[in-house]
Short mmCIF file of C-alpha atoms in Angstrom, two decimals:
data_model
loop_
_atom_site.label_atom_id
_atom_site.label_comp_id
_atom_site.label_asym_id
_atom_site.label_seq_id
_atom_site.Cartn_x
_atom_site.Cartn_y
_atom_site.Cartn_z
CA GLU A 1 0.00 0.05 0.02
CA PRO A 2 1.39 3.42 -0.91
CA GLU A 3 2.60 5.51 2.06
CA VAL A 4 4.14 8.82 2.90
CA THR A 5 7.73 8.59 3.99
CA GLN A 6 9.78 11.13 5.93
CA THR A 7 13.49 11.53 6.63
CA PRO A 8 15.23 11.74 9.00
CA SER A 9 13.15 10.22 11.77
CA HIS A 10 15.04 12.30 14.36
CA GLN A 11 17.00 15.53 13.87
CA VAL A 12 18.99 17.22 16.59
CA THR A 13 20.31 20.72 15.88
CA GLN A 14 21.69 23.76 17.59
CA MET A 15 19.60 26.90 17.96
CA GLY A 16 20.15 29.16 15.00
CA GLN A 17 21.03 26.39 12.62
CA GLU A 18 19.11 25.62 9.46
CA VAL A 19 17.34 22.33 9.09
CA ILE A 20 15.60 20.62 6.16
CA LEU A 21 12.97 17.98 6.72
CA ARG A 22 12.22 15.70 3.81
CA CYS A 23 9.08 13.97 2.71
CA VAL A 24 8.03 11.77 -0.19
CA PRO A 25 4.31 11.99 -0.64
CA ILE A 26 2.13 9.34 -2.27
CA SER A 27 2.97 9.44 -5.97
CA ASN A 28 -0.52 10.29 -7.41
CA HIS A 29 -1.36 12.89 -4.81
CA LEU A 30 -1.53 16.53 -5.73
CA TYR A 31 -1.81 18.33 -2.38
CA PHE A 32 0.91 18.35 0.24
CA TYR A 33 0.90 19.56 3.83
CA TRP A 34 3.15 20.05 6.79
CA TYR A 35 1.83 19.85 10.37
CA ARG A 36 3.62 19.85 13.65
CA GLN A 37 2.83 18.56 17.17
CA ILE A 38 4.67 20.08 20.13
CA LEU A 39 4.86 17.56 22.95
CA GLY A 40 1.57 17.39 24.85
CA GLN A 41 -0.22 19.71 22.41
CA LYS A 42 -2.54 19.39 19.41
CA VAL A 43 -1.46 18.65 15.85
CA GLU A 44 -1.22 22.09 14.22
CA PHE A 45 -1.44 22.97 10.56
CA LEU A 46 1.64 24.76 9.04
CA VAL A 47 1.22 25.00 5.32
CA SER A 48 -0.47 23.45 2.30
CA PHE A 49 1.09 23.23 -1.17
CA TYR A 50 -0.47 22.65 -4.52
CA ASN A 51 0.69 23.21 -8.10
CA ASN A 52 4.12 24.30 -7.01
CA GLU A 53 2.98 27.03 -4.71
CA ILE A 54 1.77 27.61 -1.23
CA SER A 55 -2.03 27.45 -1.02
CA GLU A 56 -2.46 28.37 2.63
CA LYS A 57 -0.27 28.94 5.59
CA SER A 58 -0.77 29.42 9.32
CA GLU A 59 0.49 32.16 11.46
CA ILE A 60 3.08 29.76 12.72
CA PHE A 61 4.65 29.62 9.22
CA ASP A 62 6.63 32.86 9.31
CA ASP A 63 9.62 33.95 7.24
CA GLN A 64 11.85 31.39 8.88
CA PHE A 65 9.86 28.60 7.22
CA SER A 66 9.85 27.60 3.58
CA VAL A 67 8.65 24.69 1.51
CA GLU A 68 9.78 23.36 -1.81
CA ARG A 69 9.14 20.53 -4.20
CA PRO A 70 12.53 20.34 -5.75
CA ASP A 71 11.74 17.39 -8.02
CA GLY A 72 8.82 15.23 -8.88
CA SER A 73 8.84 13.17 -5.65
CA ASN A 74 10.29 15.09 -2.74
CA PHE A 75 8.58 17.77 -0.62
CA THR A 76 10.77 19.66 1.93
CA LEU A 77 10.30 21.98 4.90
CA LYS A 78 13.17 24.24 5.69
CA ILE A 79 13.62 26.19 8.87
CA ARG A 80 16.33 28.81 8.37
CA SER A 81 17.24 29.67 11.90
CA THR A 82 15.83 27.26 14.38
CA LYS A 83 14.55 28.29 17.78
CA LEU A 84 14.06 26.26 20.91
CA GLU A 85 10.30 26.41 20.49
CA ASP A 86 10.61 24.75 17.02
CA SER A 87 11.24 21.46 18.88
CA ALA A 88 8.31 19.24 17.85
CA MET A 89 7.22 16.29 15.69
CA TYR A 90 6.78 17.43 12.15
CA PHE A 91 4.37 15.46 9.97
CA CYS A 92 4.07 15.56 6.22
CA ALA A 93 0.79 14.63 4.62
CA SER A 94 -0.58 14.31 1.14
CA SER A 95 -3.97 13.94 -0.50
CA GLU A 96 -5.49 13.41 -3.92
CA GLY A 97 -7.61 16.58 -3.66
CA HIS A 98 -8.08 19.23 -1.01
CA TYR A 99 -11.42 17.61 -0.14
CA ASN A 100 -9.97 14.15 0.38
CA GLU A 101 -8.51 12.32 3.37
CA GLN A 102 -4.95 13.24 4.02
CA PHE A 103 -2.37 10.48 4.55
CA PHE A 104 0.37 11.23 7.08
CA GLY A 105 3.98 10.17 7.23
CA PRO A 106 5.55 8.78 10.38
CA GLY A 107 7.00 12.19 11.31
CA THR A 108 10.38 13.72 12.04
CA ARG A 109 11.24 14.52 15.68
CA LEU A 110 13.09 17.82 15.68
CA THR A 111 15.04 18.69 18.80
CA VAL A 112 16.59 22.15 19.01
CA LEU A 113 19.21 22.56 21.72
CA ASP B 1 -7.55 27.66 19.01
CA GLN B 2 -10.46 25.69 20.43
CA GLN B 3 -12.43 25.24 17.19
CA VAL B 4 -12.33 21.46 17.62
CA LYS B 5 -12.58 19.94 21.04
CA GLN B 6 -12.45 16.45 22.39
CA ASN B 7 -13.48 16.81 25.97
CA SER B 8 -12.54 13.28 27.14
CA PRO B 9 -8.77 12.89 27.44
CA SER B 10 -9.21 9.11 27.92
CA LEU B 11 -11.64 6.29 27.61
CA SER B 12 -11.37 2.74 28.81
CA VAL B 13 -13.57 -0.07 27.54
CA GLN B 14 -13.69 -3.84 27.70
CA GLU B 15 -12.92 -5.93 24.61
CA GLY B 16 -16.04 -6.70 22.58
CA ARG B 17 -17.97 -3.65 23.91
CA ILE B 18 -18.66 -0.40 22.11
CA SER B 19 -16.31 2.49 22.22
CA ILE B 20 -17.79 5.97 21.71
CA LEU B 21 -15.48 8.86 21.11
CA ASN B 22 -16.88 12.41 21.00
CA CYS B 23 -15.89 15.56 19.33
CA ASP B 24 -17.40 19.05 19.30
CA TYR B 25 -16.67 22.00 16.99
CA THR B 26 -17.50 25.64 16.92
CA ASN B 27 -16.72 26.77 13.37
CA SER B 28 -19.92 26.58 11.32
CA MET B 29 -17.77 26.75 8.15
CA PHE B 30 -16.43 23.17 8.77
CA ASP B 31 -18.02 20.81 6.31
CA TYR B 32 -15.69 17.77 6.26
CA PHE B 33 -14.80 15.72 9.27
CA LEU B 34 -12.25 12.96 9.75
CA TRP B 35 -11.12 10.58 12.47
CA TYR B 36 -7.52 9.56 12.79
CA LYS B 37 -5.87 6.95 15.00
CA LYS B 38 -2.29 7.49 16.22
CA TYR B 39 0.13 5.04 17.87
CA PRO B 40 3.27 6.45 19.66
CA ALA B 41 6.11 7.30 17.41
CA GLU B 42 3.88 7.05 14.28
CA GLY B 43 1.93 9.51 12.22
CA PRO B 44 -1.84 9.74 12.35
CA THR B 45 -3.55 7.05 10.37
CA PHE B 46 -6.81 7.90 8.58
CA LEU B 47 -9.81 5.91 9.82
CA ILE B 48 -13.04 7.39 8.45
CA SER B 49 -14.52 10.63 7.27
CA ILE B 50 -17.89 12.27 6.77
CA SER B 51 -19.11 15.11 4.68
CA SER B 52 -21.63 17.60 6.17
CA ILE B 53 -24.28 16.44 3.66
CA LYS B 54 -24.49 13.15 5.58
CA ASP B 55 -25.26 12.32 9.12
CA LYS B 56 -23.71 8.82 9.19
CA ASN B 57 -20.91 6.94 7.56
CA GLU B 58 -20.00 3.38 8.25
CA ASP B 59 -16.86 1.33 7.45
CA GLY B 60 -16.65 -2.10 8.98
CA ARG B 61 -16.41 -1.74 12.70
CA PHE B 62 -16.18 2.05 12.55
CA THR B 63 -19.16 4.40 12.28
CA VAL B 64 -19.09 8.16 12.44
CA PHE B 65 -22.16 10.18 13.28
CA LEU B 66 -22.58 13.91 12.65
CA ASN B 67 -25.03 16.18 14.33
CA LYS B 68 -24.77 19.55 12.59
CA SER B 69 -27.23 21.39 14.66
CA ALA B 70 -25.37 20.41 17.80
CA LYS B 71 -21.95 20.76 16.11
CA HIS B 72 -21.03 17.33 17.38
CA LEU B 73 -19.59 14.16 15.93
CA SER B 74 -18.89 10.84 17.41
CA LEU B 75 -16.96 7.72 16.43
CA HIS B 76 -18.37 4.36 17.37
CA ILE B 77 -16.16 1.28 17.38
CA VAL B 78 -18.04 -2.05 17.59
CA PRO B 79 -16.81 -4.45 18.78
CA SER B 80 -13.73 -2.87 20.37
CA GLN B 81 -10.46 -4.87 20.16
CA PRO B 82 -7.22 -4.51 22.15
CA GLY B 83 -5.46 -3.42 18.95
CA ASP B 84 -7.76 -0.41 18.86
CA SER B 85 -5.92 1.05 21.83
CA ALA B 86 -4.39 4.31 20.57
CA VAL B 87 -4.97 8.05 20.57
CA TYR B 88 -7.95 9.12 18.39
CA PHE B 89 -8.05 12.55 16.88
CA CYS B 90 -11.09 14.27 15.41
CA ALA B 91 -10.21 16.73 12.60
CA ALA B 92 -12.30 19.17 10.58
CA SER B 93 -11.86 21.06 7.36
CA ALA B 94 -13.73 23.92 5.66
CA GLY B 95 -13.03 22.36 2.29
CA GLU B 96 -15.87 23.42 0.10
CA ALA B 97 -17.51 26.23 2.03
CA GLY B 98 -16.22 29.54 0.87
CA GLY B 99 -13.53 27.85 -1.20
CA THR B 100 -10.81 29.45 0.89
CA SER B 101 -9.43 26.48 2.72
CA TYR B 102 -7.11 24.22 0.72
CA GLY B 103 -7.44 21.16 2.90
CA LYS B 104 -6.19 22.67 6.14
CA LEU B 105 -7.19 20.25 8.94
CA THR B 106 -7.95 21.57 12.45
CA PHE B 107 -7.38 18.85 15.06
CA GLY B 108 -8.86 18.11 18.48
CA GLN B 109 -6.62 17.30 21.42
CA GLY B 110 -7.12 13.62 21.10
CA THR B 111 -8.66 10.90 23.27
CA ILE B 112 -6.56 7.99 24.52
CA LEU B 113 -8.57 4.82 24.03
CA THR B 114 -7.66 1.74 26.06
CA VAL B 115 -9.33 -1.58 25.27
CA HIS B 116 -8.88 -4.23 27.96
CA PRO B 117 -8.85 -7.88 27.03
#
């Protein structure tokens, strides 16, 4: 069964460093998303991406964040200068359409020291 | 952001009995609702969804009920099995209404379901 994959599973970085989280969505899906879950809190929407551009972003998704689909398969989230409060599980998701169920990857645990 | 609320942090049921998980929402623009199951160290797994034009959707042991007037939905699992033990998240989207939401899901806090053998 097709699935969303994410790498790395765990990323440790120093505050102020740049990180890139990678995702491979399900191949025939057209909509891509990033969510995050800070420990003990809700899963929060960050950004949606369709047709090579951002469709919607939350207030969390500020200028330190960017997304890219560098080729036909990968979907990346970059945090330019990480802060302690960026420590969270980051989930990538994809869907066939924006009104379809979203399938989530296993997540990347980001730890900012 | 309390647009989607799951007021029960945990639920414990006996194997074979029914599990009922509840979810309330406040945003009247929500028109698509989903339930996800999540195990530790894994991503959310899609279970079942319902559009606002329906009041019930069934898939095997899982049934979702939607009461639009009360802004309430529930997930019924019958019969419950020990493998169902996980965190269950309710999520909502304003997919079609207004056309301004490109699939953004708003999640509840989750309910930890424990099914005892």
